[in-house]
Structures are given as structure tokens and as C-alpha cells.
CSV table of C-alpha atoms in Angstrom, one decimal:
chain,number,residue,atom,x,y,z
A,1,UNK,CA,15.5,-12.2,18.5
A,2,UNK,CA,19.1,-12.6,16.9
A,3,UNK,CA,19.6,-10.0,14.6
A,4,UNK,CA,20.8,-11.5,10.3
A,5,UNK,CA,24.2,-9.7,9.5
A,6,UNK,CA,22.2,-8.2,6.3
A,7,UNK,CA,19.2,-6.4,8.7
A,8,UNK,CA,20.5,-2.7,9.4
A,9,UNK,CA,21.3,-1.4,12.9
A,10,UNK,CA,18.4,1.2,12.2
A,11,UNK,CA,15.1,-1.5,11.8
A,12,UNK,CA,12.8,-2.4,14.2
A,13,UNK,CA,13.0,-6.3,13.6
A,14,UNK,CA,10.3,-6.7,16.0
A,15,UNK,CA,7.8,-4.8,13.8
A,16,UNK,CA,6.3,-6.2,10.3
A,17,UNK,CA,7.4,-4.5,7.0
A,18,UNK,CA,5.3,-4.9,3.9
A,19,UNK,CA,8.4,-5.1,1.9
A,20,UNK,CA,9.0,-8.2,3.8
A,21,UNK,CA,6.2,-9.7,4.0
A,22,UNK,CA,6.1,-9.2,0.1
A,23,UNK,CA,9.6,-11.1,-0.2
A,24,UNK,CA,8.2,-13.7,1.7
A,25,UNK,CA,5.2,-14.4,-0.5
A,26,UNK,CA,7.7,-14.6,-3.3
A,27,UNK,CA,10.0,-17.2,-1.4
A,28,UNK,CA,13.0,-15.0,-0.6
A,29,UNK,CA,14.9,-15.5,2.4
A,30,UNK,CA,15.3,-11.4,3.9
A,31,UNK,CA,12.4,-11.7,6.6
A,32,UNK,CA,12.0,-12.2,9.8
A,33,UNK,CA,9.4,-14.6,11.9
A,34,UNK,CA,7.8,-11.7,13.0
A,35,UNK,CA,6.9,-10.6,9.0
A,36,UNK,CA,6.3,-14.6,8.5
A,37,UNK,CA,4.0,-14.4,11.2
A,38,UNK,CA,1.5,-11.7,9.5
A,39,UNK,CA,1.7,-13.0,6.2
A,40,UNK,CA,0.3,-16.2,7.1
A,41,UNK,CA,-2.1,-14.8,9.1
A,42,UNK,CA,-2.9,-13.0,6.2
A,43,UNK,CA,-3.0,-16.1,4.1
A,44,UNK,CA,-5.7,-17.8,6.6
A,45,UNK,CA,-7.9,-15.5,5.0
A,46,UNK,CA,-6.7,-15.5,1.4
A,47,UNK,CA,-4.7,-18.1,1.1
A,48,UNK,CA,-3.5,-17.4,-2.9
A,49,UNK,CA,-2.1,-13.9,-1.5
A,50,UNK,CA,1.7,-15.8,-2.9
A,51,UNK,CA,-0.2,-15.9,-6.2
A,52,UNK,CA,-1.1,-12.6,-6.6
A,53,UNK,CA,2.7,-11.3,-5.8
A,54,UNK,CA,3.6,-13.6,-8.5
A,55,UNK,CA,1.1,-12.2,-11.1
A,56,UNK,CA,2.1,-8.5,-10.1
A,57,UNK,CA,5.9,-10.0,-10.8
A,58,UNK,CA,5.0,-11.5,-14.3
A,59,UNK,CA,3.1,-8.5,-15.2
A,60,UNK,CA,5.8,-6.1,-14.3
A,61,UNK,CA,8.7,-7.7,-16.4
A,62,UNK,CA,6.2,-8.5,-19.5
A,63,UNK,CA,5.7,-4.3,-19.2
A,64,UNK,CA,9.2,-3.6,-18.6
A,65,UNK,CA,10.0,-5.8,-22.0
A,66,UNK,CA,7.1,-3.3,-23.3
A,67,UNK,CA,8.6,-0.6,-23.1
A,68,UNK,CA,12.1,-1.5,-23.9
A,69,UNK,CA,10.4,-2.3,-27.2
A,70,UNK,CA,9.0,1.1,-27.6
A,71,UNK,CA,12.8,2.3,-27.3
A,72,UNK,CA,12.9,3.2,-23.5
A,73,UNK,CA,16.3,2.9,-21.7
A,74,UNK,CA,15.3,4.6,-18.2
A,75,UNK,CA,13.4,3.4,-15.1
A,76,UNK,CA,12.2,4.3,-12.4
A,77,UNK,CA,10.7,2.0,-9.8
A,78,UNK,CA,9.4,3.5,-7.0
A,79,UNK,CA,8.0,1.3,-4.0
A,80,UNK,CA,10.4,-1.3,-5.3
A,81,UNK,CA,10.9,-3.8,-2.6
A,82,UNK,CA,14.1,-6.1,-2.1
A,83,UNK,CA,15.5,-7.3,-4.6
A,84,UNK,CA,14.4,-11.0,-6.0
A,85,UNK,CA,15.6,-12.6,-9.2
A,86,UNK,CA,14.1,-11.0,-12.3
A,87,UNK,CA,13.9,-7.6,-11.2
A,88,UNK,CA,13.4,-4.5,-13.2
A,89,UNK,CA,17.3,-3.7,-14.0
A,90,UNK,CA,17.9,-7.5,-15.4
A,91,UNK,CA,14.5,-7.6,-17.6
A,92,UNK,CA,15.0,-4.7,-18.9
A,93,UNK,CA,19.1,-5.1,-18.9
A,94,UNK,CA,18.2,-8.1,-21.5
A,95,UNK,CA,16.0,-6.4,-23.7
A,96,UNK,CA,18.0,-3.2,-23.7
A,97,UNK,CA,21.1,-3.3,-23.0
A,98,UNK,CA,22.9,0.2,-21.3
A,99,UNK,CA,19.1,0.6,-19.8
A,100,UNK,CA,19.5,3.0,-16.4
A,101,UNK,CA,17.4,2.2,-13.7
A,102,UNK,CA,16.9,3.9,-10.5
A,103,UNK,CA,15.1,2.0,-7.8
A,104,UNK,CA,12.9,4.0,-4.5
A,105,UNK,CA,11.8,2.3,-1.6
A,106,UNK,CA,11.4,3.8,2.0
A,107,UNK,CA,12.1,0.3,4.1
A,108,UNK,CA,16.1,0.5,5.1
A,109,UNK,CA,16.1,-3.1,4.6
A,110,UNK,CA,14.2,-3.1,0.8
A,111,UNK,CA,17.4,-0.2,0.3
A,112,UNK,CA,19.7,-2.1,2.1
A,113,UNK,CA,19.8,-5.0,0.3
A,114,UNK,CA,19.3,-3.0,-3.2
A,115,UNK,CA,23.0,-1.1,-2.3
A,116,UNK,CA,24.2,-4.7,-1.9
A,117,UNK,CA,22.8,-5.8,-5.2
A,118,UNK,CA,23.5,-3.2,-6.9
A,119,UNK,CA,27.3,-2.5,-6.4
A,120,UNK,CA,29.5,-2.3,-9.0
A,121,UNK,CA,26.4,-2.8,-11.3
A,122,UNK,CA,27.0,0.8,-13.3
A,123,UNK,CA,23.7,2.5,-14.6
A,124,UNK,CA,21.9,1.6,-11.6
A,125,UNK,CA,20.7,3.0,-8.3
A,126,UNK,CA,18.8,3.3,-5.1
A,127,UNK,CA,17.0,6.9,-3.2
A,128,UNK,CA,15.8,6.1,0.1
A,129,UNK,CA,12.6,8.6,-0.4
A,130,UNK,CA,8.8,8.1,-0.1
A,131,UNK,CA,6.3,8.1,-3.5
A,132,UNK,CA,4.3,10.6,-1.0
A,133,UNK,CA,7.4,13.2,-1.3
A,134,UNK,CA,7.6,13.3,-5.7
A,135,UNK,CA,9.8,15.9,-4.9
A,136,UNK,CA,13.0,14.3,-2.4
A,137,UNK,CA,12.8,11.6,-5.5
A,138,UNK,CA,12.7,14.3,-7.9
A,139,UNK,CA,16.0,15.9,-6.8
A,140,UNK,CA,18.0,13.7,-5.9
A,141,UNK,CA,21.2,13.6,-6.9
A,142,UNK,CA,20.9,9.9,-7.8
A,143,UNK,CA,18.6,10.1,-10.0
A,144,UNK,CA,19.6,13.5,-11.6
A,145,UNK,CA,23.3,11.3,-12.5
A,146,UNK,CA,21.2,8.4,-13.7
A,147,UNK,CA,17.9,9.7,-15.5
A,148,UNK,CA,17.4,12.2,-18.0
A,149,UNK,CA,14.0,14.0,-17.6
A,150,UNK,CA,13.8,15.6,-20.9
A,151,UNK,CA,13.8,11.7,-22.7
A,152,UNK,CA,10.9,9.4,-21.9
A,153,UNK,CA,11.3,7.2,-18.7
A,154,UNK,CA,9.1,4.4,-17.7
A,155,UNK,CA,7.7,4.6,-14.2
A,156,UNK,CA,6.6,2.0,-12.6
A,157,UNK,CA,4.0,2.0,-9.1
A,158,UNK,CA,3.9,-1.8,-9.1
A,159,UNK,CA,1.7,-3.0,-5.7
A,160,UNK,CA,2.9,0.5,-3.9
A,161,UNK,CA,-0.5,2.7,-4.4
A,162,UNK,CA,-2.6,0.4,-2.4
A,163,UNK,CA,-0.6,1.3,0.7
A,164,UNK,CA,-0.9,5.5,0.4
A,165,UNK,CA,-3.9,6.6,1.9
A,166,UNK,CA,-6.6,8.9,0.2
A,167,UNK,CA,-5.4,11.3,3.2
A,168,UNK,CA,-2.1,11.2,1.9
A,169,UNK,CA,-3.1,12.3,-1.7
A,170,UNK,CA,-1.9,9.4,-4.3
A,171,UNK,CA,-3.4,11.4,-7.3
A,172,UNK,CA,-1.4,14.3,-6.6
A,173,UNK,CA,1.7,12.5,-5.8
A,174,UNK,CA,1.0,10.4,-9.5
A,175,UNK,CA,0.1,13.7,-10.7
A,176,UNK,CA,3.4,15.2,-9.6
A,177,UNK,CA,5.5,12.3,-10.9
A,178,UNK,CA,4.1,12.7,-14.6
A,179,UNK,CA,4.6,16.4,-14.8
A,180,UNK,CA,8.1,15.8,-14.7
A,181,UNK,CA,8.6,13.4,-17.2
A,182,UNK,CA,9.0,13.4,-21.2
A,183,UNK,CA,6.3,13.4,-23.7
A,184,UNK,CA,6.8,9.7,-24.3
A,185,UNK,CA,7.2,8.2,-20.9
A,186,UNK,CA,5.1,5.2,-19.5
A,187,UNK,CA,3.6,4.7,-16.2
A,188,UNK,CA,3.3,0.8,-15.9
A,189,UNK,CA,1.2,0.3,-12.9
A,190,UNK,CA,-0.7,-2.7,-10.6
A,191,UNK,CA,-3.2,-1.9,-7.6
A,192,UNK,CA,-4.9,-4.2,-5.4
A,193,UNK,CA,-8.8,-4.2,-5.4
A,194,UNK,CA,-11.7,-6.4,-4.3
A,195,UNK,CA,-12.9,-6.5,-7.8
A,196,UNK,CA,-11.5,-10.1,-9.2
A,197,UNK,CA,-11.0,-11.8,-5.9
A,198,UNK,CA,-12.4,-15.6,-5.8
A,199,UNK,CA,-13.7,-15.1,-2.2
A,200,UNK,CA,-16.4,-13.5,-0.7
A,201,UNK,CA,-15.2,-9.5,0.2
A,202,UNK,CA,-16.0,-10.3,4.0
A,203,UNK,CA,-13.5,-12.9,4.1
A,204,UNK,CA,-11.1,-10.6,1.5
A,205,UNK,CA,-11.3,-8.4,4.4
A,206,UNK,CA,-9.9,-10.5,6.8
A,207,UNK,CA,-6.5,-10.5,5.3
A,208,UNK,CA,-7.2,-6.3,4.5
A,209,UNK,CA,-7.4,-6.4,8.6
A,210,UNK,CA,-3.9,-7.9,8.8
A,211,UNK,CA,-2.5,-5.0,7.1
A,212,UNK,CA,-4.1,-2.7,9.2
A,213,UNK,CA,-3.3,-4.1,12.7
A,214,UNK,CA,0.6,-4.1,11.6
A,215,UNK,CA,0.3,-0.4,10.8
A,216,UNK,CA,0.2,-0.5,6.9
A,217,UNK,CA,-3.1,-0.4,5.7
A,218,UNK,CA,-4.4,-1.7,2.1
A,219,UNK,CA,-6.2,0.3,0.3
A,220,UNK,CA,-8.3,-1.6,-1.7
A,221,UNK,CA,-9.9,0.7,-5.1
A,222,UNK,CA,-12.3,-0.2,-7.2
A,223,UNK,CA,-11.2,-0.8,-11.0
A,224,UNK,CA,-12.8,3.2,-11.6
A,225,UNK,CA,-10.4,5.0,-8.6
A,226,UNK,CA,-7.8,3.0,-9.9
A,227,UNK,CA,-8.2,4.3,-13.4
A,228,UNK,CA,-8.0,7.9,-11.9
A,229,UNK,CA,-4.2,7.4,-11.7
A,230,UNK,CA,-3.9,7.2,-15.2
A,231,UNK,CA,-5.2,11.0,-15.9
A,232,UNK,CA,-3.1,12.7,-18.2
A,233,UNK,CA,-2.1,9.4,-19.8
A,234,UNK,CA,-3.0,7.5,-22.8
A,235,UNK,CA,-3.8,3.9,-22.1
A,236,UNK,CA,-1.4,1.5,-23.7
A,237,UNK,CA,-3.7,-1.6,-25.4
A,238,UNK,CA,-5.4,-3.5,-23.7
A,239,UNK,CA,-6.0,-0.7,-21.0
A,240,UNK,CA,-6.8,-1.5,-17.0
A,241,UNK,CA,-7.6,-5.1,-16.7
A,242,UNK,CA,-6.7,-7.8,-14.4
A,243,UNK,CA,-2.9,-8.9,-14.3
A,244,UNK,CA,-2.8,-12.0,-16.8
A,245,UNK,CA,-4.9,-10.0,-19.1
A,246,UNK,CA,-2.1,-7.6,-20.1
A,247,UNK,CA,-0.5,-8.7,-23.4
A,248,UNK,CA,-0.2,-12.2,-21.6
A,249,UNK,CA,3.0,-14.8,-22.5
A,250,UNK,CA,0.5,-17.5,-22.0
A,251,UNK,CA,-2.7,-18.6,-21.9
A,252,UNK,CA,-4.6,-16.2,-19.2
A,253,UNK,CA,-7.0,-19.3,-18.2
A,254,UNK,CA,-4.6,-21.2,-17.3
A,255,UNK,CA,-3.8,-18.8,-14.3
A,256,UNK,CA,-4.6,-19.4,-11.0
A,257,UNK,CA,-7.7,-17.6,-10.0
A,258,UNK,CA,-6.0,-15.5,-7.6
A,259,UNK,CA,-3.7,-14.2,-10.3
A,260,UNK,CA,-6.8,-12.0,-11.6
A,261,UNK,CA,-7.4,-9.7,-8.5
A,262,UNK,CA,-6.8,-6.3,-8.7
A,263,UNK,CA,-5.9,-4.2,-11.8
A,264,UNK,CA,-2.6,-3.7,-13.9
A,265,UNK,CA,-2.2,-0.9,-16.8
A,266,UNK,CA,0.4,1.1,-18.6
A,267,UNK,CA,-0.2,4.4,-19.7
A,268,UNK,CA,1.5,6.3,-22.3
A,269,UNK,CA,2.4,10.6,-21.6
A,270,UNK,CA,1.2,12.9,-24.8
């Protein structure tokens, strides 16, 4: 397999990377046949999986425009994937201009590509660091240049908490990541979940068995262990519902019923 001049010496190309497989759901062009290859397989399962990236999409700029209009200029996206058009530093960029944003991702390529599209773009950065590890994100020095703790910061976990295991603790990483941040901040949030899916769970779990045979299994909550992430926050109106339900652009039933699997919320520190 010919290595792309954009695919880092350090990758595996032979091996399937949710970031992506996510990318290729959402028509971008940085994947390889073998990440092609488990999506569709995937997608024989549940085929509207493109769908359901989208709605995560549309969900996360409508809450980055959010909180722009509650006066927040900083955040932080961890588990942010490669960069496609519309992402978090543009959104929020046009509502709020001087914003700061400081994107985390643990794929080379996802940071890769994030250097490339972010250089020369001042205010903006990437940490190669893990949501597991609060704490290499924490300190680092990007972050530290780019974010001020002590003033609220919106962090978003958009379609990353499905893929860290109960073993791994994902409360107490969550947990972590809001004791460090302002009285003020948001935590603007998606997780995937049987609950809402227009197919019967056994065949849903057909495309859950994808993940797992490439090494990255989905964890799929229901809507009350989702809710769990936001202790310690106040729930933004209209709380933990499906995607197109949260302070929708247009009219939610017009949304393709894949859009309204799994659960989006933003939460609001004290």
C-alpha cells in the first residue's frame, strides 16, 4: 500500500483509525482503503452511520455558536478528529472573533493534519495527549499559552466518550477535566447509545462488532450513564436529548431518523 505524502512516517496504514473512519463518513478525503473497508462494513449493518456523524457535526457548531453567545472565547476540543470544513475554530472564529481554541486528539494523523491546518492561524493549537490522561492535557505548554483556566472555557467531548472504556474510568477523567475549569465553563457533549436507533439493537450490534474487531470498541450508554457525565454541571435548556433536539436551526422532523441516535447535552459549571 503506497503511502499519501500527508500520512506520517509513525502510522500503521495498514490498521483502521476511528478518526478516519469518522472523516470518511463525513466525505473527506484523509483515509485509507483499509479505514474505507471497516466503515462500510460497518454501514452493512447501519447503513445511516454518515448521518449520525453529520448530526454530531450540526450539533457541535449550533453549541459552539451557544456559547460564543454566552460570552465564551476559549475551547477546548478534546477527541477532535481531522480537520473538515466547519470545525470548531471557524464556528466559533465567526461568532467571536479573537476566540482561542486548542484542539486534542491521540491519532498522529487527526494531529497531523490539525498542525497543517492550523499554521499561521494565531490563537489556535493542537496537544497530541489522550482524554484518559486529564492531566498531560492539563499541562501542557500549549494549552497553558493558549487558555486561561481561571475564565470559563467551553469543553467539548463530541463522539469521543463512546470509545473509553468503563475500565478506563470516563467519569473520573470528565470529573478531572471540570475541576479545572472556571465557574462559568460549558461541557458541550454527544455520546452514542442504542436508545434512538431505527433498527433493531441485534442488528445495531452488528456495526458495534466492527468497532471491536478493529481494536476500538463503542461503548454504547444508555441516555441515564450518559447523563452521569454531566455531575457537577447544570444542564443548559433543553438538557440530554437526541441530537436535532438541541435548540435545533430547523425543523427536527425533518431529520433523517438516524440523526436521533444517541444523546447530545451542554452543561453549565456553578
Amino acid at each position: 500500500m503506497e503511502r499519501p505524502a500527508w500520512a506520517p512516517r509513525s502510522i500503521d496504514i495498514s490498521v483502521p483509525s476511528v478518526s478516519r473512519i469518522y472523516d470518511y463518513y463525513l466525505g473527506g478525503s484523509h483515509n485509507f482503503e483499509v479505514d474505507r473497508e471497516a466503515a462500510r462494513k460497518a454501514m452493512e449493518f447501519m447503513p445511516g452511520l454518515p448521518k449520525i456523524m453529520q448530526a454530531n457535526r450540526a450539533f457541535m457548531r449550533r453549541a459552539v455558536r451557544f456559547a460564543a453567545g454566552e460570552g465564551i472565547t476559549q475551547f477546548l476540543d478534546i477527541g477532535s478528529g481531522i480537520p473538515t470544513f466547519g470545525n470548531v475554530h471557524e464556528v466559533a472564529r465567526a461568532a467571536a472573533p479573537g476566540a482561542r481554541v486548542v484542539y486534542v486528539d491521540h491519532d498522529p494523523v487527526a494531529v497531523a493534519h490539525s498542525q497543517a491546518v492550523l499554521e499561521g492561524n494565531e490563537g489556535t493549537d493542537v496537544i497530541a495527549a489522550d482524554l484518559r490522561k486529564p492531566q498531560e492535557i492539563l499541562s501542557s505548554p500549549q494549552l497553558d499559552r493558549l487558555i486561561d483556566l481561571n475564565r470559563p472555557v467551553a469543553l467539548l467531548l463530541v463522539a469521543i466518550l463512546h470509545f473509553v472504556e468503563d475500565a478506563d474510568d470516563p467519569y473520573g477523567a470528565v470529573a478531572e477535566l471540570r475541576e479545572a475549569l472556571a465557574p462559568g465553563s460549558l461541557l458541550i457533549l454527544t455520546h452514542a447509545s442504542y436508545e434512538g436507533i431505527p433498527l433493531p439493537t441485534e442488528r445495531a450490534e452488528g456495526a458495534v462488532d466492527v468497532y471491536k474487531d478493529i481494536r476500538n470498541p463503542l461503548i454504547m450508554r444508555s441516555r441515564e450513564a450518559i447523563a452521569r457525565f454531566f455531575e457537577g454541571y447544570d444542564m443548559v435548556e433543553p438538557g440530554l436529548v437526541p441530537m436535532p433536539h438541541w435548540r435545533p436551526e430547523s425543523a427536527p422532523e425533518d431529520e433523517d431518523p438516524y440523526a436521533f441516535s444517541g444523546f447530545a447535552g451542554v452543561g453549565r459549571t456553578a
